[in-house]
PDB file of C-alpha atoms in Angstrom:
ATOM      1  CA  UNK A   1      -2.871 -45.487  69.201  1.00 69.00           C
ATOM      2  CA  UNK A   2      -6.262 -45.608  67.492  1.00 93.00           C
ATOM      3  CA  UNK A   3      -9.208 -47.085  69.379  1.00 96.00           C
ATOM      4  CA  UNK A   4     -12.539 -48.745  68.546  1.00 98.00           C
ATOM      5  CA  UNK A   5     -15.358 -49.552  70.941  1.00 98.00           C
ATOM      6  CA  UNK A   6     -17.361 -52.701  70.174  1.00 98.00           C
ATOM      7  CA  UNK A   7     -20.632 -53.994  71.601  1.00 98.00           C
ATOM      8  CA  UNK A   8     -21.586 -57.668  72.059  1.00 97.00           C
ATOM      9  CA  UNK A   9     -24.510 -59.582  70.635  1.00 94.00           C
ATOM     10  CA  UNK A  10     -26.864 -62.297  71.789  1.00 91.00           C
ATOM     11  CA  UNK A  11     -25.226 -65.195  73.575  1.00 87.00           C
ATOM     12  CA  UNK A  12     -23.242 -62.978  75.939  1.00 92.00           C
ATOM     13  CA  UNK A  13     -26.124 -62.660  78.408  1.00 93.00           C
ATOM     14  CA  UNK A  14     -25.925 -64.032  81.958  1.00 94.00           C
ATOM     15  CA  UNK A  15     -28.154 -63.562  84.985  1.00 96.00           C
ATOM     16  CA  UNK A  16     -26.741 -60.761  87.124  1.00 97.00           C
ATOM     17  CA  UNK A  17     -25.146 -58.889  84.242  1.00 97.00           C
ATOM     18  CA  UNK A  18     -24.829 -55.186  84.850  1.00 97.00           C
ATOM     19  CA  UNK A  19     -25.918 -55.287  88.494  1.00 98.00           C
ATOM     20  CA  UNK A  20     -22.476 -54.376  89.822  1.00 98.00           C
ATOM     21  CA  UNK A  21     -22.351 -51.407  87.448  1.00 98.00           C
ATOM     22  CA  UNK A  22     -25.717 -50.167  88.713  1.00 98.00           C
ATOM     23  CA  UNK A  23     -24.616 -50.543  92.325  1.00 98.00           C
ATOM     24  CA  UNK A  24     -21.296 -48.768  91.748  1.00 98.00           C
ATOM     25  CA  UNK A  25     -22.229 -45.901  89.436  1.00 98.00           C
ATOM     26  CA  UNK A  26     -25.329 -43.656  89.555  1.00 98.00           C
ATOM     27  CA  UNK A  27     -24.947 -42.926  85.834  1.00 98.00           C
ATOM     28  CA  UNK A  28     -25.151 -46.641  85.023  1.00 98.00           C
ATOM     29  CA  UNK A  29     -28.125 -47.043  87.320  1.00 98.00           C
ATOM     30  CA  UNK A  30     -29.873 -44.278  85.395  1.00 98.00           C
ATOM     31  CA  UNK A  31     -29.441 -46.179  82.123  1.00 98.00           C
ATOM     32  CA  UNK A  32     -31.224 -49.229  83.513  1.00 98.00           C
ATOM     33  CA  UNK A  33     -34.020 -47.028  84.837  1.00 98.00           C
ATOM     34  CA  UNK A  34     -34.353 -45.420  81.411  1.00 98.00           C
ATOM     35  CA  UNK A  35     -34.615 -48.807  79.702  1.00 98.00           C
ATOM     36  CA  UNK A  36     -37.207 -50.020  82.216  1.00 98.00           C
ATOM     37  CA  UNK A  37     -39.244 -46.865  81.630  1.00 98.00           C
ATOM     38  CA  UNK A  38     -39.009 -47.189  77.836  1.00 98.00           C
ATOM     39  CA  UNK A  39     -40.275 -50.781  77.953  1.00 98.00           C
ATOM     40  CA  UNK A  40     -42.873 -50.109  80.639  1.00 97.00           C
ATOM     41  CA  UNK A  41     -41.645 -53.006  82.745  1.00 97.00           C
ATOM     42  CA  UNK A  42     -38.817 -54.016  85.087  1.00 97.00           C
ATOM     43  CA  UNK A  43     -36.460 -55.683  82.641  1.00 97.00           C
ATOM     44  CA  UNK A  44     -33.774 -55.194  85.297  1.00 97.00           C
ATOM     45  CA  UNK A  45     -35.521 -57.794  87.478  1.00 97.00           C
ATOM     46  CA  UNK A  46     -35.003 -60.377  84.730  1.00 97.00           C
ATOM     47  CA  UNK A  47     -31.418 -59.227  84.155  1.00 97.00           C
ATOM     48  CA  UNK A  48     -30.397 -59.435  87.781  1.00 97.00           C
ATOM     49  CA  UNK A  49     -32.630 -62.154  89.210  1.00 96.00           C
ATOM     50  CA  UNK A  50     -33.527 -64.346  86.243  1.00 92.00           C
ATOM     51  CA  UNK A  51     -34.625 -66.981  85.746  1.00 96.00           C
ATOM     52  CA  UNK A  52     -32.130 -67.785  83.001  1.00 93.00           C
ATOM     53  CA  UNK A  53     -34.928 -69.061  80.757  1.00 91.00           C
ATOM     54  CA  UNK A  54     -36.584 -65.636  80.824  1.00 94.00           C
ATOM     55  CA  UNK A  55     -33.326 -63.809  80.143  1.00 94.00           C
ATOM     56  CA  UNK A  56     -32.536 -66.098  77.220  1.00 89.00           C
ATOM     57  CA  UNK A  57     -35.783 -65.138  75.485  1.00 90.00           C
ATOM     58  CA  UNK A  58     -34.753 -63.053  72.487  1.00 92.00           C
ATOM     59  CA  UNK A  59     -37.176 -60.253  73.384  1.00 94.00           C
ATOM     60  CA  UNK A  60     -35.449 -59.862  76.776  1.00 95.00           C
ATOM     61  CA  UNK A  61     -31.853 -60.690  75.881  1.00 94.00           C
ATOM     62  CA  UNK A  62     -31.620 -58.100  73.112  1.00 96.00           C
ATOM     63  CA  UNK A  63     -32.695 -54.950  75.014  1.00 97.00           C
ATOM     64  CA  UNK A  64     -31.004 -56.346  78.136  1.00 97.00           C
ATOM     65  CA  UNK A  65     -27.606 -56.665  76.514  1.00 97.00           C
ATOM     66  CA  UNK A  66     -27.971 -53.174  75.068  1.00 98.00           C
ATOM     67  CA  UNK A  67     -28.781 -51.821  78.537  1.00 98.00           C
ATOM     68  CA  UNK A  68     -25.650 -53.384  80.025  1.00 98.00           C
ATOM     69  CA  UNK A  69     -23.486 -52.047  77.190  1.00 98.00           C
ATOM     70  CA  UNK A  70     -24.826 -48.522  77.578  1.00 98.00           C
ATOM     71  CA  UNK A  71     -24.517 -48.699  81.375  1.00 98.00           C
ATOM     72  CA  UNK A  72     -20.852 -49.637  80.974  1.00 98.00           C
ATOM     73  CA  UNK A  73     -20.337 -46.939  78.346  1.00 98.00           C
ATOM     74  CA  UNK A  74     -21.926 -44.318  80.576  1.00 98.00           C
ATOM     75  CA  UNK A  75     -19.632 -45.379  83.431  1.00 97.00           C
ATOM     76  CA  UNK A  76     -16.634 -44.921  81.148  1.00 97.00           C
ATOM     77  CA  UNK A  77     -17.877 -41.460  80.254  1.00 96.00           C
ATOM     78  CA  UNK A  78     -18.524 -40.298  83.802  1.00 96.00           C
ATOM     79  CA  UNK A  79     -15.755 -42.141  85.653  1.00 95.00           C
ATOM     80  CA  UNK A  80     -12.933 -42.305  83.104  1.00 93.00           C
ATOM     81  CA  UNK A  81     -13.736 -39.141  81.154  1.00 94.00           C
ATOM     82  CA  UNK A  82     -14.038 -40.988  77.855  1.00 94.00           C
ATOM     83  CA  UNK A  83     -15.907 -39.246  75.055  1.00 94.00           C
ATOM     84  CA  UNK A  84     -16.483 -41.328  71.964  1.00 95.00           C
ATOM     85  CA  UNK A  85     -16.217 -38.394  69.572  1.00 93.00           C
ATOM     86  CA  UNK A  86     -12.698 -37.695  70.864  1.00 93.00           C
ATOM     87  CA  UNK A  87     -11.458 -41.106  71.978  1.00 94.00           C
ATOM     88  CA  UNK A  88     -12.744 -43.494  69.304  1.00 97.00           C
ATOM     89  CA  UNK A  89     -12.056 -43.811  65.618  1.00 97.00           C
ATOM     90  CA  UNK A  90     -14.986 -46.223  65.163  1.00 98.00           C
ATOM     91  CA  UNK A  91     -17.723 -48.088  66.977  1.00 98.00           C
ATOM     92  CA  UNK A  92     -19.245 -51.396  65.918  1.00 98.00           C
ATOM     93  CA  UNK A  93     -21.572 -54.011  67.342  1.00 98.00           C
ATOM     94  CA  UNK A  94     -22.250 -57.668  66.645  1.00 97.00           C
ATOM     95  CA  UNK A  95     -25.850 -58.113  65.438  1.00 97.00           C
ATOM     96  CA  UNK A  96     -28.026 -56.479  68.151  1.00 97.00           C
ATOM     97  CA  UNK A  97     -24.804 -54.831  69.344  1.00 98.00           C
ATOM     98  CA  UNK A  98     -25.051 -52.538  66.342  1.00 98.00           C
ATOM     99  CA  UNK A  99     -28.025 -50.889  68.064  1.00 98.00           C
ATOM    100  CA  UNK A 100     -25.881 -50.483  71.190  1.00 98.00           C
ATOM    101  CA  UNK A 101     -23.137 -48.896  69.095  1.00 98.00           C
ATOM    102  CA  UNK A 102     -25.614 -46.494  67.513  1.00 98.00           C
ATOM    103  CA  UNK A 103     -27.075 -45.534  70.888  1.00 98.00           C
ATOM    104  CA  UNK A 104     -23.608 -45.028  72.358  1.00 98.00           C
ATOM    105  CA  UNK A 105     -22.746 -42.750  69.428  1.00 98.00           C
ATOM    106  CA  UNK A 106     -25.964 -40.739  69.817  1.00 98.00           C
ATOM    107  CA  UNK A 107     -27.599 -41.949  66.608  1.00 98.00           C
ATOM    108  CA  UNK A 108     -30.470 -43.557  68.532  1.00 98.00           C
ATOM    109  CA  UNK A 109     -31.818 -42.569  71.931  1.00 98.00           C
ATOM    110  CA  UNK A 110     -31.496 -45.253  74.583  1.00 98.00           C
ATOM    111  CA  UNK A 111     -35.271 -45.458  74.867  1.00 98.00           C
ATOM    112  CA  UNK A 112     -35.718 -45.927  71.120  1.00 98.00           C
ATOM    113  CA  UNK A 113     -32.936 -48.529  71.017  1.00 98.00           C
ATOM    114  CA  UNK A 114     -34.601 -50.497  73.824  1.00 98.00           C
ATOM    115  CA  UNK A 115     -38.008 -50.392  72.159  1.00 98.00           C
ATOM    116  CA  UNK A 116     -36.574 -51.320  68.752  1.00 98.00           C
ATOM    117  CA  UNK A 117     -34.710 -54.282  70.207  1.00 98.00           C
ATOM    118  CA  UNK A 118     -37.836 -55.488  72.014  1.00 98.00           C
ATOM    119  CA  UNK A 119     -39.703 -55.321  68.689  1.00 98.00           C
ATOM    120  CA  UNK A 120     -36.769 -56.946  66.873  1.00 97.00           C
ATOM    121  CA  UNK A 121     -36.499 -59.756  69.390  1.00 95.00           C
ATOM    122  CA  UNK A 122     -40.182 -60.579  69.228  1.00 96.00           C
ATOM    123  CA  UNK A 123     -40.319 -60.330  65.438  1.00 97.00           C
ATOM    124  CA  UNK A 124     -37.289 -62.593  64.980  1.00 95.00           C
ATOM    125  CA  UNK A 125     -38.738 -65.170  67.359  1.00 92.00           C
ATOM    126  CA  UNK A 126     -42.108 -65.160  65.595  1.00 95.00           C
ATOM    127  CA  UNK A 127     -40.755 -65.244  62.042  1.00 96.00           C
ATOM    128  CA  UNK A 128     -40.222 -69.012  62.101  1.00 95.00           C
ATOM    129  CA  UNK A 129     -42.154 -71.697  63.981  1.00 93.00           C
ATOM    130  CA  UNK A 130     -40.294 -73.103  66.972  1.00 86.00           C
ATOM    131  CA  UNK A 131     -38.254 -76.115  65.899  1.00 89.00           C
ATOM    132  CA  UNK A 132     -38.484 -75.355  62.175  1.00 95.00           C
ATOM    133  CA  UNK A 133     -35.190 -73.488  61.974  1.00 96.00           C
ATOM    134  CA  UNK A 134     -31.714 -73.967  63.374  1.00 96.00           C
ATOM    135  CA  UNK A 135     -28.186 -72.606  63.464  1.00 96.00           C
ATOM    136  CA  UNK A 136     -24.832 -74.382  63.560  1.00 97.00           C
ATOM    137  CA  UNK A 137     -21.254 -73.319  64.121  1.00 96.00           C
ATOM    138  CA  UNK A 138     -18.589 -74.538  61.717  1.00 97.00           C
ATOM    139  CA  UNK A 139     -15.006 -74.343  62.993  1.00 97.00           C
ATOM    140  CA  UNK A 140     -11.869 -74.493  60.919  1.00 95.00           C
ATOM    141  CA  UNK A 141     -13.531 -73.272  57.726  1.00 94.00           C
ATOM    142  CA  UNK A 142     -13.306 -69.854  56.109  1.00 91.00           C
ATOM    143  CA  UNK A 143     -16.348 -67.989  54.822  1.00 94.00           C
ATOM    144  CA  UNK A 144     -16.287 -69.125  51.196  1.00 95.00           C
ATOM    145  CA  UNK A 145     -15.928 -72.789  52.135  1.00 96.00           C
ATOM    146  CA  UNK A 146     -18.814 -72.433  54.593  1.00 97.00           C
ATOM    147  CA  UNK A 147     -20.957 -70.762  51.936  1.00 97.00           C
ATOM    148  CA  UNK A 148     -20.290 -73.614  49.522  1.00 97.00           C
ATOM    149  CA  UNK A 149     -21.291 -76.134  52.174  1.00 98.00           C
ATOM    150  CA  UNK A 150     -24.458 -74.181  52.983  1.00 98.00           C
ATOM    151  CA  UNK A 151     -25.415 -73.995  49.308  1.00 98.00           C
ATOM    152  CA  UNK A 152     -24.904 -77.742  48.895  1.00 98.00           C
ATOM    153  CA  UNK A 153     -26.876 -78.481  52.060  1.00 98.00           C
ATOM    154  CA  UNK A 154     -29.840 -76.285  51.104  1.00 98.00           C
ATOM    155  CA  UNK A 155     -31.420 -78.693  48.591  1.00 98.00           C
ATOM    156  CA  UNK A 156     -34.282 -76.312  47.963  1.00 97.00           C
ATOM    157  CA  UNK A 157     -34.467 -75.128  51.552  1.00 98.00           C
ATOM    158  CA  UNK A 158     -32.726 -72.187  53.234  1.00 98.00           C
ATOM    159  CA  UNK A 159     -29.176 -72.598  54.524  1.00 98.00           C
ATOM    160  CA  UNK A 160     -26.939 -69.521  54.586  1.00 98.00           C
ATOM    161  CA  UNK A 161     -23.878 -68.079  56.296  1.00 97.00           C
ATOM    162  CA  UNK A 162     -25.258 -66.023  59.183  1.00 98.00           C
ATOM    163  CA  UNK A 163     -22.113 -64.912  61.026  1.00 97.00           C
ATOM    164  CA  UNK A 164     -18.531 -64.716  59.791  1.00 97.00           C
ATOM    165  CA  UNK A 165     -16.972 -64.383  63.220  1.00 96.00           C
ATOM    166  CA  UNK A 166     -13.377 -64.818  62.133  1.00 93.00           C
ATOM    167  CA  UNK A 167     -10.591 -67.202  63.059  1.00 85.00           C
ATOM    168  CA  UNK A 168     -12.241 -69.932  60.995  1.00 92.00           C
ATOM    169  CA  UNK A 169     -15.587 -69.702  62.806  1.00 94.00           C
ATOM    170  CA  UNK A 170     -18.676 -69.368  60.615  1.00 97.00           C
ATOM    171  CA  UNK A 171     -22.270 -69.829  61.745  1.00 97.00           C
ATOM    172  CA  UNK A 172     -24.861 -71.106  59.271  1.00 98.00           C
ATOM    173  CA  UNK A 173     -28.600 -70.618  59.631  1.00 98.00           C
ATOM    174  CA  UNK A 174     -31.796 -71.824  57.989  1.00 98.00           C
ATOM    175  CA  UNK A 175     -34.261 -74.695  57.857  1.00 98.00           C
ATOM    176  CA  UNK A 176     -33.389 -77.284  60.493  1.00 97.00           C
ATOM    177  CA  UNK A 177     -32.938 -80.198  58.106  1.00 98.00           C
ATOM    178  CA  UNK A 178     -30.710 -78.137  55.824  1.00 98.00           C
ATOM    179  CA  UNK A 179     -28.544 -76.944  58.715  1.00 98.00           C
ATOM    180  CA  UNK A 180     -28.187 -80.537  59.938  1.00 98.00           C
ATOM    181  CA  UNK A 181     -27.021 -81.507  56.451  1.00 98.00           C
ATOM    182  CA  UNK A 182     -24.499 -78.656  56.538  1.00 98.00           C
ATOM    183  CA  UNK A 183     -23.054 -80.032  59.785  1.00 98.00           C
ATOM    184  CA  UNK A 184     -22.605 -83.469  58.225  1.00 97.00           C
ATOM    185  CA  UNK A 185     -21.036 -82.049  55.058  1.00 98.00           C
ATOM    186  CA  UNK A 186     -18.694 -79.803  57.066  1.00 97.00           C
ATOM    187  CA  UNK A 187     -17.461 -82.762  59.102  1.00 96.00           C
ATOM    188  CA  UNK A 188     -16.851 -84.719  55.920  1.00 95.00           C
ATOM    189  CA  UNK A 189     -14.935 -81.742  54.451  1.00 92.00           C
ATOM    190  CA  UNK A 190     -12.492 -81.622  57.352  1.00 91.00           C
ATOM    191  CA  UNK A 191     -14.003 -79.017  59.657  1.00 94.00           C
ATOM    192  CA  UNK A 192     -12.338 -79.059  63.075  1.00 95.00           C
ATOM    193  CA  UNK A 193     -15.788 -79.061  64.635  1.00 96.00           C
ATOM    194  CA  UNK A 194     -19.358 -78.616  63.479  1.00 97.00           C
ATOM    195  CA  UNK A 195     -22.176 -78.441  65.976  1.00 95.00           C
ATOM    196  CA  UNK A 196     -25.776 -77.369  66.266  1.00 96.00           C
ATOM    197  CA  UNK A 197     -26.342 -74.296  68.439  1.00 93.00           C
ATOM    198  CA  UNK A 198     -28.956 -74.028  71.225  1.00 86.00           C
ATOM    199  CA  UNK A 199     -30.841 -71.098  69.704  1.00 85.00           C
ATOM    200  CA  UNK A 200     -34.550 -70.390  69.511  1.00 83.00           C
ATOM    201  CA  UNK A 201     -34.683 -69.240  65.887  1.00 90.00           C
ATOM    202  CA  UNK A 202     -32.567 -69.200  62.678  1.00 96.00           C
ATOM    203  CA  UNK A 203     -31.215 -65.640  62.788  1.00 96.00           C
ATOM    204  CA  UNK A 204     -29.580 -63.758  59.908  1.00 97.00           C
ATOM    205  CA  UNK A 205     -30.969 -65.746  56.994  1.00 98.00           C
ATOM    206  CA  UNK A 206     -33.800 -65.400  54.471  1.00 98.00           C
ATOM    207  CA  UNK A 207     -36.275 -67.030  56.868  1.00 98.00           C
ATOM    208  CA  UNK A 208     -36.111 -63.814  58.897  1.00 98.00           C
ATOM    209  CA  UNK A 209     -37.724 -61.717  56.140  1.00 98.00           C
ATOM    210  CA  UNK A 210     -40.978 -61.286  58.105  1.00 98.00           C
ATOM    211  CA  UNK A 211     -38.920 -59.789  60.937  1.00 98.00           C
ATOM    212  CA  UNK A 212     -37.091 -57.523  58.481  1.00 98.00           C
ATOM    213  CA  UNK A 213     -40.477 -56.225  57.305  1.00 98.00           C
ATOM    214  CA  UNK A 214     -41.481 -55.460  60.899  1.00 98.00           C
ATOM    215  CA  UNK A 215     -38.202 -53.647  61.514  1.00 98.00           C
ATOM    216  CA  UNK A 216     -38.578 -51.610  58.334  1.00 98.00           C
ATOM    217  CA  UNK A 217     -41.778 -50.124  59.720  1.00 98.00           C
ATOM    218  CA  UNK A 218     -40.433 -49.692  63.260  1.00 98.00           C
ATOM    219  CA  UNK A 219     -37.213 -48.016  62.149  1.00 98.00           C
ATOM    220  CA  UNK A 220     -39.053 -45.519  59.990  1.00 96.00           C
ATOM    221  CA  UNK A 221     -41.024 -44.435  63.056  1.00 97.00           C
ATOM    222  CA  UNK A 222     -37.997 -43.274  65.062  1.00 98.00           C
ATOM    223  CA  UNK A 223     -35.536 -40.442  64.606  1.00 98.00           C
ATOM    224  CA  UNK A 224     -32.067 -41.560  63.546  1.00 98.00           C
ATOM    225  CA  UNK A 225     -29.297 -38.976  63.825  1.00 98.00           C
ATOM    226  CA  UNK A 226     -25.780 -38.945  62.387  1.00 98.00           C
ATOM    227  CA  UNK A 227     -23.559 -40.778  64.902  1.00 98.00           C
ATOM    228  CA  UNK A 228     -20.780 -38.892  66.677  1.00 97.00           C
ATOM    229  CA  UNK A 229     -18.396 -41.650  65.534  1.00 97.00           C
ATOM    230  CA  UNK A 230     -18.549 -43.700  62.298  1.00 97.00           C
ATOM    231  CA  UNK A 231     -20.323 -47.020  62.832  1.00 98.00           C
ATOM    232  CA  UNK A 232     -18.812 -49.986  60.996  1.00 98.00           C
ATOM    233  CA  UNK A 233     -21.963 -51.851  60.044  1.00 97.00           C
ATOM    234  CA  UNK A 234     -22.518 -55.593  59.952  1.00 97.00           C
ATOM    235  CA  UNK A 235     -23.753 -56.053  56.413  1.00 97.00           C
ATOM    236  CA  UNK A 236     -21.120 -53.991  54.569  1.00 98.00           C
ATOM    237  CA  UNK A 237     -18.165 -54.104  57.005  1.00 98.00           C
ATOM    238  CA  UNK A 238     -17.687 -50.414  56.221  1.00 98.00           C
ATOM    239  CA  UNK A 239     -18.376 -47.228  58.202  1.00 98.00           C
ATOM    240  CA  UNK A 240     -21.679 -45.423  57.820  1.00 97.00           C
ATOM    241  CA  UNK A 241     -22.890 -42.086  59.166  1.00 96.00           C
ATOM    242  CA  UNK A 242     -25.921 -41.079  57.055  1.00 98.00           C
ATOM    243  CA  UNK A 243     -29.232 -41.707  58.895  1.00 98.00           C
ATOM    244  CA  UNK A 244     -31.026 -43.043  55.797  1.00 98.00           C
ATOM    245  CA  UNK A 245     -28.281 -45.591  55.199  1.00 98.00           C
ATOM    246  CA  UNK A 246     -28.230 -46.582  58.863  1.00 98.00           C
ATOM    247  CA  UNK A 247     -31.931 -47.414  58.674  1.00 98.00           C
ATOM    248  CA  UNK A 248     -31.509 -49.396  55.460  1.00 98.00           C
ATOM    249  CA  UNK A 249     -28.554 -51.382  56.786  1.00 98.00           C
ATOM    250  CA  UNK A 250     -30.366 -52.233  60.021  1.00 98.00           C
ATOM    251  CA  UNK A 251     -33.247 -53.630  57.970  1.00 98.00           C
ATOM    252  CA  UNK A 252     -30.859 -55.642  55.810  1.00 98.00           C
ATOM    253  CA  UNK A 253     -29.033 -56.891  58.891  1.00 98.00           C
ATOM    254  CA  UNK A 254     -32.028 -58.991  60.010  1.00 98.00           C
ATOM    255  CA  UNK A 255     -31.582 -61.362  57.058  1.00 98.00           C
ATOM    256  CA  UNK A 256     -27.969 -60.569  56.133  1.00 97.00           C
ATOM    257  CA  UNK A 257     -24.620 -62.008  57.167  1.00 97.00           C
ATOM    258  CA  UNK A 258     -22.890 -60.422  60.160  1.00 98.00           C
ATOM    259  CA  UNK A 259     -19.489 -59.715  58.584  1.00 97.00           C
ATOM    260  CA  UNK A 260     -17.589 -59.409  61.851  1.00 98.00           C
ATOM    261  CA  UNK A 261     -14.219 -60.658  60.622  1.00 97.00           C
ATOM    262  CA  UNK A 262     -14.228 -58.129  57.801  1.00 97.00           C
ATOM    263  CA  UNK A 263     -15.422 -55.357  60.137  1.00 98.00           C
ATOM    264  CA  UNK A 264     -12.548 -55.906  62.569  1.00 98.00           C
ATOM    265  CA  UNK A 265     -10.070 -56.242  59.703  1.00 97.00           C
ATOM    266  CA  UNK A 266     -11.318 -52.976  58.189  1.00 98.00           C
ATOM    267  CA  UNK A 267     -10.831 -51.105  61.446  1.00 98.00           C
ATOM    268  CA  UNK A 268      -7.399 -52.631  61.973  1.00 97.00           C
ATOM    269  CA  UNK A 269      -6.334 -51.697  58.437  1.00 97.00           C
ATOM    270  CA  UNK A 270      -7.536 -48.157  59.171  1.00 97.00           C
ATOM    271  CA  UNK A 271      -5.138 -47.979  62.107  1.00 96.00           C
ATOM    272  CA  UNK A 272      -7.107 -49.316  65.075  1.00 97.00           C
ATOM    273  CA  UNK A 273      -4.837 -51.246  67.417  1.00 96.00           C
ATOM    274  CA  UNK A 274      -6.994 -51.381  70.571  1.00 96.00           C
ATOM    275  CA  UNK A 275     -10.539 -52.734  70.697  1.00 97.00           C
ATOM    276  CA  UNK A 276     -12.655 -52.234  73.828  1.00 97.00           C
ATOM    277  CA  UNK A 277     -15.656 -54.543  74.163  1.00 98.00           C
ATOM    278  CA  UNK A 278     -18.245 -52.654  76.192  1.00 98.00           C
ATOM    279  CA  UNK A 279     -20.879 -54.699  77.990  1.00 97.00           C
ATOM    280  CA  UNK A 280     -21.472 -58.303  78.969  1.00 96.00           C
ATOM    281  CA  UNK A 281     -18.968 -61.071  78.318  1.00 94.00           C
ATOM    282  CA  UNK A 282     -15.669 -61.299  76.474  1.00 95.00           C
ATOM    283  CA  UNK A 283     -16.630 -62.947  73.175  1.00 94.00           C
ATOM    284  CA  UNK A 284     -15.653 -60.069  70.881  1.00 96.00           C
ATOM    285  CA  UNK A 285     -12.367 -59.463  72.693  1.00 95.00           C
ATOM    286  CA  UNK A 286     -11.389 -63.067  72.087  1.00 93.00           C
ATOM    287  CA  UNK A 287     -12.314 -62.844  68.414  1.00 95.00           C
ATOM    288  CA  UNK A 288     -10.294 -59.645  67.913  1.00 95.00           C
ATOM    289  CA  UNK A 289      -7.132 -61.315  69.159  1.00 91.00           C
ATOM    290  CA  UNK A 290      -7.622 -64.174  66.706  1.00 93.00           C
ATOM    291  CA  UNK A 291      -8.542 -61.956  63.748  1.00 96.00           C
ATOM    292  CA  UNK A 292      -5.735 -59.384  64.083  1.00 96.00           C
ATOM    293  CA  UNK A 293      -2.473 -60.547  65.655  1.00 92.00           C
ATOM    294  CA  UNK A 294      -1.234 -57.048  66.429  1.00 91.00           C
ATOM    295  CA  UNK A 295      -4.459 -55.782  68.035  1.00 95.00           C
ATOM    296  CA  UNK A 296      -5.513 -55.931  71.665  1.00 95.00           C
ATOM    297  CA  UNK A 297      -9.025 -56.801  72.783  1.00 96.00           C
ATOM    298  CA  UNK A 298     -10.176 -55.697  76.228  1.00 96.00           C
ATOM    299  CA  UNK A 299     -13.546 -56.366  77.830  1.00 96.00           C
ATOM    300  CA  UNK A 300     -15.120 -53.569  79.878  1.00 97.00           C
ATOM    301  CA  UNK A 301     -18.205 -54.733  81.718  1.00 96.00           C
ATOM    302  CA  UNK A 302     -17.566 -54.441  85.458  1.00 97.00           C
ATOM    303  CA  UNK A 303     -16.602 -51.654  87.874  1.00 97.00           C
ATOM    304  CA  UNK A 304     -13.109 -53.183  88.070  1.00 97.00           C
ATOM    305  CA  UNK A 305     -12.819 -52.986  84.273  1.00 96.00           C
ATOM    306  CA  UNK A 306     -13.890 -49.349  84.338  1.00 96.00           C
ATOM    307  CA  UNK A 307     -11.298 -48.594  87.021  1.00 95.00           C
ATOM    308  CA  UNK A 308      -8.576 -50.345  85.021  1.00 94.00           C
ATOM    309  CA  UNK A 309      -9.375 -48.368  81.883  1.00 92.00           C
ATOM    310  CA  UNK A 310      -9.485 -45.152  83.896  1.00 91.00           C
ATOM    311  CA  UNK A 311      -5.987 -45.923  85.181  1.00 90.00           C
ATOM    312  CA  UNK A 312      -4.799 -46.537  81.632  1.00 85.00           C
ATOM    313  CA  UNK A 313      -6.603 -43.435  80.323  1.00 72.00           C
ATOM    314  CA  UNK A 314      -3.462 -41.604  79.190  1.00 54.00           C
ATOM    315  CA  UNK A 315      -2.689 -43.771  76.122  1.00 48.00           C
ATOM    316  CA  UNK A 316      -6.170 -43.477  74.621  1.00 48.00           C
ATOM    317  CA  UNK A 317      -5.764 -40.970  71.824  1.00 48.00           C
ATOM    318  CA  UNK A 318      -7.135 -41.191  68.328  1.00 45.00           C
ATOM    319  CA  UNK A 319      -4.838 -40.814  65.349  1.00 40.00           C
ATOM    320  CA  UNK A 320      -6.482 -41.125  61.974  1.00 40.00           C
TER     321      UNK A 320
END
């Protein structure tokens, strides 16, 4: 059996996430302390006590979700004896989760990942005036159909496919009026559902170019190492290991489409049959099961999940 570890993106956050890990495992607790120290503030207070409005802020949600993912990964390492370089064929993360994947694989330090995600969150929020942009989810349409709808809806504005999540779920992003037109067109074209999303900014579209410029500078100021495991990146849906390419792809990711369906399909075609979602929520596990019929998706974000994977440790062997 070949295994991949995946890391969730924004939207999976919830007040209290990761607290049980910190209480159960000293190694997980150390990750949260490291993130707090890197940011110079008690992000853990927001994670565990809220309020929800503060946690939902992009500048908090992004490093917070990474912290939970790395706390869960560290628990797997110390409690279940898992080592990515031996037990995983690939790692991958959805949007900000790509930073979590890189940190888990040793390409970025946890401190650098936290600081980069704080910068990324703030830059993405500031790139577009509040209320000027929007995102919408289109259900029952494949990527090309969604792209055609977005192009028709643009009418001189920005409207692009932001996330190809798989199973007929595509998210479009751009100027608010254009995204609203895309919703209407999608409904008229037979989409099962089309709805506006409660997000604070239009992520993963051309409107995010100012944030991409900020990240270009920030990423060139940190050390990026070759990851211990190939990282299947969002914008190419192919594995990368060279530090220079990692930096370039992370810059492109700010404005580019998150090609999650293709990423999962690539890993499955390369022999991966078990996907472990490390961190908060179960979104990616659900998507895996709908993208690849023969694959299993398992969420690992609580002490009970860690214990279950430890008990099932024997089957985890990489064959590539």
